[in-house]
């Protein structure tokens, strides 16, 4: 697609132009797309201005001195409540009048697209169009009550006298009064008349009608500040805030229309997340429920610390709860639960598989308990004996500061030298060069692994205790019952464990500031204690990093919109010029989005930047890993994710992935697989992540971006021998920065063209002979394994002259079973209609009726044939007790030739084995009924590989037999009857797959036989009626084909022993079949070492072989620009949920090699994205 593909197609443009004015005004629909009567527009205008009219009545009464302000508010609110309730009742009445019609019509959920037929000004259709009504009765009452409250308080908020007292300006009063009431009318209309679709949409569905509450909520927030100012005495800050908010109040419709203010669900989740992280020292979490629980517990901890009467108790309380809350309590609870179950269980065998998990749980518990004990001892001792001196260059706290500065520098160096690029800019001279194989990498990585271990110890044990020492020595803790101390120190005592690296950086910054600024009269030292300083520094650090990341993202979009030719649109030059001219405004937008911790939204991913609404760091509302677009490629990610998680665990603990925080995104690449990793939560010695797998069937856009990813990783890891020390990163500015490679156990995918092998006449000529050998081996193995399931094989000694009596009975029943299947009839197994039979005979002649097959048991039902086309009638001689199953055998069988009456039905003769144990290896009798001529049987006897057959028998051990003669194998080899059975079984399979001719099969026939798509034939029809035999034959043919490929590409087999070893390897270590087979996916999940599949490209006319090999290989990992991902996801959410731009060829989904736009869209949660795999929440221990 070209760069000038439409941002919105014609239909969506028209739809957007109708929806956006409705959003701006709060719900009125003035642009319908079809002709509507004038009263439709007049009615909407009247309803829109109704709150202003009712509020104006109260305002007028107040201004005339008739009523006081609060009575005025009550009057306006009461009138609005009654009006809102009447409007909702009107809608219910209109629905009842047209209930019958509504049952017939199917209403479209997109009401913007419905075309109504209006009959009158107050007709039912008019009412339903203007006032759609509420889904729930409770919302009808609740929203009406809120509408009255909003109108009453709004009247009080916009009283002219009140506004004049704030600004002392008549012009300002009039402006605020007029436009303020416009804001209230917009909120009222959205609440009670018709809720507009918001540009700020977090949930795809508004199940409980929460969207209608969004605009009134923000109006109530502004009114609440005004009420606080009214009832507070002498609070200048409240007065200034109220003045500012009255002005911002006029711009609320603009903020709503631009989608800057978040919907209520996103607002509360974002607010709790921000307070938990920056106010209480916690971490963003992976689920809404856990967020609420952790927020309440953390807030309760901070409140409880306020009431502790002693400083030592405050220190111990904050240290203990800070450590406990930084742990993954849900995972610890899970381990504790299984530990208790193991102690309560009575059987030891039930707990054997849980031993490792229980041991790990106890080990973690002891470790945590030890660390907590030492932390409490250290904090109490230092605070008790050395915490009363103020900060100076020689004080104990200053000494702790020096230690922390040294630790920060060491840990920063140890982290950076483990990455391939220093700061993402210069190549790391210590990183292994030309990394291609696991063995070479692990050999070169040993030194860096030691560095990682040292850093892990410093991060996990040394740094937290050093920071606790610094905090315990702070003199601010002497101030009991101080809100600032409780908030600031509760936060930092938890952050020491929850986010050690950032806490260390914050404390070092505060320490350096204290060392440089000793003036006690300075605001920093006089007004703020250490806890609040750390809180401010933490917020400033986070917002500054966000600002830099967002600015880098914005500049990348600006530059690539021109430098990337495929992104250069006609409007690009104009947009770049506007961004340059208004660059201060762009910086303001970036700064505002960083301040709000909201994504910077590039509209349609063009250099047109908006401030997205704040939302949780994980960007999506649903539970982690709940949905994915599952397909046949999903199994490859399911197989590799456990191993990848283990590798990630080591890399995150060592620091080779850089500073990983909640909200960090990583991209992994191996061959055609792309894994997207999102860090959701992090704490003391744990990290929770979600791993997504992107599609393997590459589209053109996917392939273009994947190719750029490969280029970046190859430049970083595979071409280092040609680069200089500290050479620059040629892809600096790309949203992907390579970090390291991880050894992961997964499948490598090799595809080869089989030209010269499958079409070789010499190879095909030996194919049938090899197939016979493989089939003989497979049949013997099948019968041998089946013999192990027999309960009493020793009974063979009691039946020297024949087979087992029990087996005679079971074989007879099995022999009769194929006769019951419509598709398994043959001329040798069916009783036929003859010329002398009476057409209307209900039963065959007595001679035929009395004849029984040798060995047949009792009343085994037979199939009797009437004249083709005749009607079956029931004979009175048939017993009433005949089962429905037996009646089924009396069905008419069509299409069989008539034979002479004198020709008796050919019956399988009773097999007489010379060795009584031959019955153990006997082929099932129904497998001997193939309709093959005697001449072909004799021919097969000539071709049958007797030496190979004897060799296979000699390899059998029969260990499962308790008593067996010493010459058992010799007797089996001498048993000619047993060999004849195998000859007939092999011939039956060859007849089904190849037919009766001896021609060399063509490559196309080989391919069809491999895939099981052979054209129909009599032999194939018989073979497919024996599912187990057909499965063995198909499996043998696939093994034969793989054997042919191996012999042609590797070395031929020189002995029977090598051939047996090869077949056993196929059986144990390989799955040979088709990619589309269910067994293929099961083999991948079971981690079969090798898989082989045959394919055909009809366009090029070539046959290909695909081999998957399970081995430990290197997966390349890079860190993505977090804000670039959040910004593109914010645009995706706006574009699909609001603009409904779901065009598969839209501009914002086209390939962008720098922003990885297509891959980023894929990695979004469904239904907006389409990853083929999304893992559940993965808990990674980091110690």
Short mmCIF file of N, CA and C in Angstrom, two decimals, residues 733-813:
data_model
loop_
_atom_site.label_atom_id
_atom_site.label_comp_id
_atom_site.label_asym_id
_atom_site.label_seq_id
_atom_site.Cartn_x
_atom_site.Cartn_y
_atom_site.Cartn_z
N UNK A 733 17.77 5.64 18.03
CA UNK A 733 16.54 6.36 17.70
C UNK A 733 15.41 5.44 17.33
N UNK A 734 15.74 4.20 16.99
CA UNK A 734 14.71 3.19 16.76
C UNK A 734 14.07 2.84 18.10
N UNK A 735 12.79 2.47 18.08
CA UNK A 735 12.13 2.17 19.36
C UNK A 735 12.64 0.86 19.97
N UNK A 736 13.41 0.09 19.21
CA UNK A 736 13.96 -1.17 19.71
C UNK A 736 15.46 -1.01 19.94
N UNK A 737 15.90 -1.32 21.16
CA UNK A 737 17.32 -1.28 21.50
C UNK A 737 17.75 -2.67 21.95
N UNK A 738 18.68 -3.33 21.24
CA UNK A 738 19.10 -4.68 21.63
C UNK A 738 19.70 -4.71 23.03
N UNK A 739 19.40 -5.76 23.76
CA UNK A 739 19.91 -5.92 25.12
C UNK A 739 20.89 -7.08 25.22
N UNK A 740 20.41 -8.28 24.97
CA UNK A 740 21.25 -9.46 25.13
C UNK A 740 20.60 -10.63 24.40
N UNK A 741 21.21 -11.80 24.50
CA UNK A 741 20.62 -13.03 23.97
C UNK A 741 20.41 -14.00 25.12
N UNK A 742 19.38 -14.81 25.00
CA UNK A 742 19.01 -15.75 26.06
C UNK A 742 19.01 -17.17 25.51
N UNK A 743 19.62 -18.13 26.22
CA UNK A 743 19.54 -19.53 25.80
C UNK A 743 18.17 -20.11 26.16
N UNK A 744 17.43 -20.55 25.15
CA UNK A 744 16.06 -21.04 25.34
C UNK A 744 15.93 -22.38 24.62
N UNK A 745 15.24 -23.31 25.24
CA UNK A 745 14.98 -24.61 24.64
C UNK A 745 13.72 -24.51 23.78
N UNK A 746 13.92 -24.59 22.47
CA UNK A 746 12.80 -24.44 21.55
C UNK A 746 13.10 -25.19 20.25
N UNK A 747 12.16 -25.11 19.33
CA UNK A 747 12.30 -25.81 18.05
C UNK A 747 12.91 -24.88 17.01
N UNK A 748 13.98 -25.36 16.39
CA UNK A 748 14.48 -24.68 15.19
C UNK A 748 13.75 -25.25 13.98
N UNK A 749 13.52 -24.41 13.03
CA UNK A 749 12.70 -24.77 11.87
C UNK A 749 13.56 -24.73 10.62
N UNK A 750 13.76 -25.90 10.00
CA UNK A 750 14.56 -25.99 8.77
C UNK A 750 13.67 -26.52 7.65
N UNK A 751 13.71 -25.85 6.52
CA UNK A 751 12.91 -26.24 5.36
C UNK A 751 13.86 -26.50 4.20
N UNK A 752 13.72 -27.66 3.57
CA UNK A 752 14.59 -28.05 2.48
C UNK A 752 13.76 -28.44 1.25
N UNK A 753 14.31 -28.14 0.08
CA UNK A 753 13.70 -28.56 -1.17
C UNK A 753 14.16 -29.98 -1.47
N UNK A 754 13.20 -30.85 -1.75
CA UNK A 754 13.50 -32.28 -1.94
C UNK A 754 13.68 -32.64 -3.41
N UNK A 755 13.92 -31.67 -4.24
CA UNK A 755 14.20 -31.97 -5.64
C UNK A 755 15.48 -32.80 -5.74
N UNK A 756 15.43 -33.84 -6.56
CA UNK A 756 16.56 -34.76 -6.66
C UNK A 756 16.45 -35.94 -5.73
N UNK A 757 15.50 -35.91 -4.81
CA UNK A 757 15.29 -37.03 -3.88
C UNK A 757 13.95 -37.69 -4.16
N UNK A 758 12.88 -36.90 -4.08
CA UNK A 758 11.56 -37.48 -4.27
C UNK A 758 11.29 -37.80 -5.74
N UNK A 759 11.99 -37.12 -6.64
CA UNK A 759 11.78 -37.39 -8.06
C UNK A 759 12.89 -38.25 -8.67
N UNK A 760 13.71 -38.85 -7.80
CA UNK A 760 14.77 -39.74 -8.28
C UNK A 760 14.19 -41.13 -8.55
N UNK A 761 14.38 -41.63 -9.78
CA UNK A 761 13.85 -42.95 -10.14
C UNK A 761 14.49 -44.03 -9.28
N UNK A 762 15.76 -43.88 -8.96
CA UNK A 762 16.45 -44.89 -8.17
C UNK A 762 15.87 -44.96 -6.75
N UNK A 763 15.59 -43.80 -6.17
CA UNK A 763 15.01 -43.78 -4.83
C UNK A 763 13.60 -44.34 -4.82
N UNK A 764 12.82 -43.97 -5.82
CA UNK A 764 11.44 -44.45 -5.87
C UNK A 764 11.37 -45.95 -6.14
N UNK A 765 12.37 -46.47 -6.87
CA UNK A 765 12.37 -47.89 -7.18
C UNK A 765 12.53 -48.73 -5.92
N UNK A 766 13.30 -48.23 -4.96
CA UNK A 766 13.51 -48.97 -3.71
C UNK A 766 12.47 -48.63 -2.66
N UNK A 767 11.55 -47.73 -2.99
CA UNK A 767 10.59 -47.30 -1.98
C UNK A 767 9.69 -48.43 -1.53
N UNK A 768 9.18 -49.24 -2.49
CA UNK A 768 8.27 -50.32 -2.11
C UNK A 768 8.97 -51.37 -1.26
N UNK A 769 10.20 -51.73 -1.65
CA UNK A 769 10.92 -52.73 -0.85
C UNK A 769 11.18 -52.23 0.57
N UNK A 770 11.56 -50.97 0.68
CA UNK A 770 11.78 -50.42 2.02
C UNK A 770 10.46 -50.34 2.79
N UNK A 771 9.37 -50.05 2.08
CA UNK A 771 8.07 -49.99 2.74
C UNK A 771 7.69 -51.36 3.30
N UNK A 772 7.97 -52.42 2.56
CA UNK A 772 7.67 -53.76 3.05
C UNK A 772 8.45 -54.05 4.32
N UNK A 773 9.74 -53.67 4.33
CA UNK A 773 10.57 -53.91 5.51
C UNK A 773 10.04 -53.13 6.71
N UNK A 774 9.76 -51.86 6.48
CA UNK A 774 9.28 -51.03 7.59
C UNK A 774 7.94 -51.54 8.10
N UNK A 775 7.06 -51.97 7.18
CA UNK A 775 5.75 -52.44 7.58
C UNK A 775 5.86 -53.75 8.37
N UNK A 776 6.74 -54.63 7.94
CA UNK A 776 6.95 -55.88 8.69
C UNK A 776 7.40 -55.56 10.11
N UNK A 777 8.36 -54.66 10.23
CA UNK A 777 8.85 -54.27 11.57
C UNK A 777 7.73 -53.67 12.41
N UNK A 778 6.89 -52.85 11.78
CA UNK A 778 5.84 -52.17 12.53
C UNK A 778 4.75 -53.16 12.95
N UNK A 779 4.40 -54.10 12.07
CA UNK A 779 3.39 -55.10 12.43
C UNK A 779 3.87 -56.00 13.55
N UNK A 780 5.12 -56.43 13.46
CA UNK A 780 5.67 -57.27 14.53
C UNK A 780 5.68 -56.52 15.86
N UNK A 781 6.12 -55.26 15.82
CA UNK A 781 6.15 -54.47 17.05
C UNK A 781 4.74 -54.26 17.60
N UNK A 782 3.78 -54.04 16.69
CA UNK A 782 2.40 -53.83 17.13
C UNK A 782 1.87 -55.09 17.83
N UNK A 783 2.06 -56.24 17.21
CA UNK A 783 1.56 -57.49 17.80
C UNK A 783 2.31 -57.83 19.08
N UNK A 784 3.60 -57.55 19.11
CA UNK A 784 4.40 -57.84 20.30
C UNK A 784 3.94 -56.98 21.48
N UNK A 785 3.71 -55.68 21.23
CA UNK A 785 3.24 -54.81 22.31
C UNK A 785 1.84 -55.21 22.76
N UNK A 786 1.02 -55.66 21.80
CA UNK A 786 -0.32 -56.09 22.15
C UNK A 786 -0.30 -57.35 23.01
N UNK A 787 0.67 -58.21 22.75
CA UNK A 787 0.77 -59.45 23.53
C UNK A 787 1.09 -59.18 24.99
N UNK A 788 1.73 -58.04 25.27
CA UNK A 788 2.08 -57.73 26.66
C UNK A 788 0.85 -57.42 27.50
N UNK A 789 -0.25 -57.11 26.84
CA UNK A 789 -1.47 -56.78 27.58
C UNK A 789 -2.30 -57.99 27.93
N UNK A 790 -1.96 -59.17 27.40
CA UNK A 790 -2.72 -60.37 27.71
C UNK A 790 -2.45 -60.77 29.15
N UNK A 791 -3.51 -61.23 29.80
CA UNK A 791 -3.39 -61.49 31.23
C UNK A 791 -2.65 -62.78 31.53
N UNK A 792 -2.89 -63.84 30.77
CA UNK A 792 -2.30 -65.14 31.12
C UNK A 792 -1.68 -65.78 29.90
N UNK A 793 -0.54 -65.29 29.47
CA UNK A 793 0.09 -65.90 28.30
C UNK A 793 0.57 -67.32 28.56
N UNK A 794 0.68 -67.75 29.81
CA UNK A 794 1.13 -69.10 30.08
C UNK A 794 0.15 -70.16 29.67
N UNK A 795 -1.07 -69.78 29.34
CA UNK A 795 -2.08 -70.75 28.91
C UNK A 795 -1.72 -71.38 27.57
N UNK A 796 -0.73 -70.87 26.90
CA UNK A 796 -0.36 -71.44 25.61
C UNK A 796 0.09 -72.88 25.74
N UNK A 797 0.61 -73.24 26.87
CA UNK A 797 1.08 -74.61 27.04
C UNK A 797 -0.08 -75.61 27.05
N UNK A 798 -1.26 -75.14 27.34
CA UNK A 798 -2.40 -76.05 27.43
C UNK A 798 -3.04 -76.28 26.07
N UNK A 799 -2.61 -75.59 25.04
CA UNK A 799 -3.24 -75.68 23.73
C UNK A 799 -2.18 -75.87 22.67
N UNK A 800 -1.55 -77.01 22.65
CA UNK A 800 -0.45 -77.26 21.73
C UNK A 800 -0.96 -77.41 20.30
N UNK A 801 -2.16 -77.89 20.16
CA UNK A 801 -2.63 -78.18 18.82
C UNK A 801 -3.37 -77.01 18.18
N UNK A 802 -3.77 -76.07 18.90
CA UNK A 802 -4.53 -74.95 18.35
C UNK A 802 -4.25 -73.68 19.11
N UNK A 803 -5.02 -72.72 18.80
CA UNK A 803 -4.85 -71.43 19.46
C UNK A 803 -5.62 -71.42 20.76
N UNK A 804 -5.51 -70.35 21.50
CA UNK A 804 -6.17 -70.24 22.78
C UNK A 804 -7.68 -70.27 22.61
N UNK A 805 -8.39 -71.01 23.44
CA UNK A 805 -9.84 -71.00 23.34
C UNK A 805 -10.43 -69.61 23.55
N UNK A 806 -9.90 -68.89 24.51
CA UNK A 806 -10.43 -67.55 24.75
C UNK A 806 -10.19 -66.66 23.55
N UNK A 807 -9.06 -66.85 22.93
CA UNK A 807 -8.75 -66.02 21.78
C UNK A 807 -9.59 -66.43 20.58
N UNK A 808 -9.94 -67.75 20.49
CA UNK A 808 -10.82 -68.17 19.41
C UNK A 808 -12.15 -67.43 19.51
N UNK A 809 -12.65 -67.34 20.71
CA UNK A 809 -13.92 -66.64 20.88
C UNK A 809 -13.78 -65.16 20.54
N UNK A 810 -12.74 -64.52 21.05
CA UNK A 810 -12.59 -63.08 20.80
C UNK A 810 -12.32 -62.81 19.34
N UNK A 811 -11.54 -63.71 18.68
CA UNK A 811 -11.27 -63.50 17.26
C UNK A 811 -12.52 -63.68 16.42
N UNK A 812 -13.38 -64.63 16.84
CA UNK A 812 -14.61 -64.84 16.09
C UNK A 812 -15.50 -63.61 16.18
N UNK A 813 -15.57 -63.06 17.35
CA UNK A 813 -16.37 -61.84 17.49
C UNK A 813 -15.76 -60.70 16.69
#
